[in-house]
Amino acid sequence: MSANIDRLFQEEFEKREKIGIEKGIEKGQWTLVKNMLSHGLTVEEISLYTGLSIDEVRRIAGKAE
């Protein structure tokens, strides 16, 4: 019984950890795109330099405005 509880706690911890990492990555992307836009780079240039798709850069840029 204890092993099952330990496994459930571990699974929940890993799920929350993954969500935290994903949010951290998204915040980093948002900061990067915001800074690049403030330096006058175009969406296409940001896409080229970051490897993000143009649609993803536009989505992030929309949050930055």
C-alpha positions as MATLAB code, in Angstrom:
seq = 'MSANIDRLFQEEFEKREKIGIEKGIEKGQWTLVKNMLSHGLTVEEISLYTGLSIDEVRRIAGKAE';
ca = [
       0.000    0.000    0.000;
       2.770    2.430    0.916;
       4.531    1.758   -2.390;
       1.400    2.798   -4.284;
       1.143    6.041   -2.314;
       4.832    6.764   -2.900;
       4.376    6.128   -6.626;
       1.354    8.454   -6.772;
       3.244   11.225   -4.971;
       6.216   10.760   -7.311;
       3.984   10.932  -10.409;
       2.277   14.090   -9.122;
       5.644   15.673   -8.296;
       7.008   14.899  -11.778;
       3.872   16.318  -13.415;
       4.107   19.561  -11.419;
       7.849   19.789  -12.052;
       7.259   19.476  -15.816;
       4.607   22.205  -15.710;
       7.027   24.465  -13.819;
       9.785   23.871  -16.363;
       7.413   24.569  -19.259;
       6.259   27.819  -17.643;
       9.878   28.829  -17.092;
      10.724   28.164  -20.728;
       7.695   30.154  -21.890;
       8.652   33.085  -19.634;
      12.185   32.985  -21.049;
      10.848   32.983  -24.604;
       8.522   35.885  -23.777;
      11.426   37.903  -22.344;
      13.653   37.124  -25.317;
      11.002   38.052  -27.904;
      10.085   41.230  -25.997;
      13.717   42.328  -25.855;
      14.341   41.547  -29.524;
      11.225   43.498  -30.532;
      12.342   46.456  -28.429;
      15.638   46.439  -30.348;
      13.781   46.698  -33.653;
      14.026   43.123  -34.927;
      11.186   41.867  -37.098;
       9.092   38.806  -36.318;
      10.845   37.004  -39.175;
      14.306   37.858  -37.805;
      13.323   36.732  -34.316;
      12.027   33.475  -35.761;
      15.293   32.947  -37.610;
      17.491   33.679  -34.576;
      15.438   31.768  -31.986;
      14.236   28.792  -34.005;
      10.643   29.551  -33.006;
       8.025   29.480  -35.743;
       6.736   32.819  -37.019;
       3.302   31.994  -35.580;
       4.845   31.229  -32.173;
       6.788   34.509  -32.217;
       3.593   36.379  -33.114;
       1.718   34.625  -30.287;
       4.429   35.537  -27.776;
       4.702   39.077  -29.186;
       0.963   39.501  -28.682;
       1.467   38.818  -24.970;
       4.362   41.292  -24.891;
       2.257   44.203  -26.113;
];
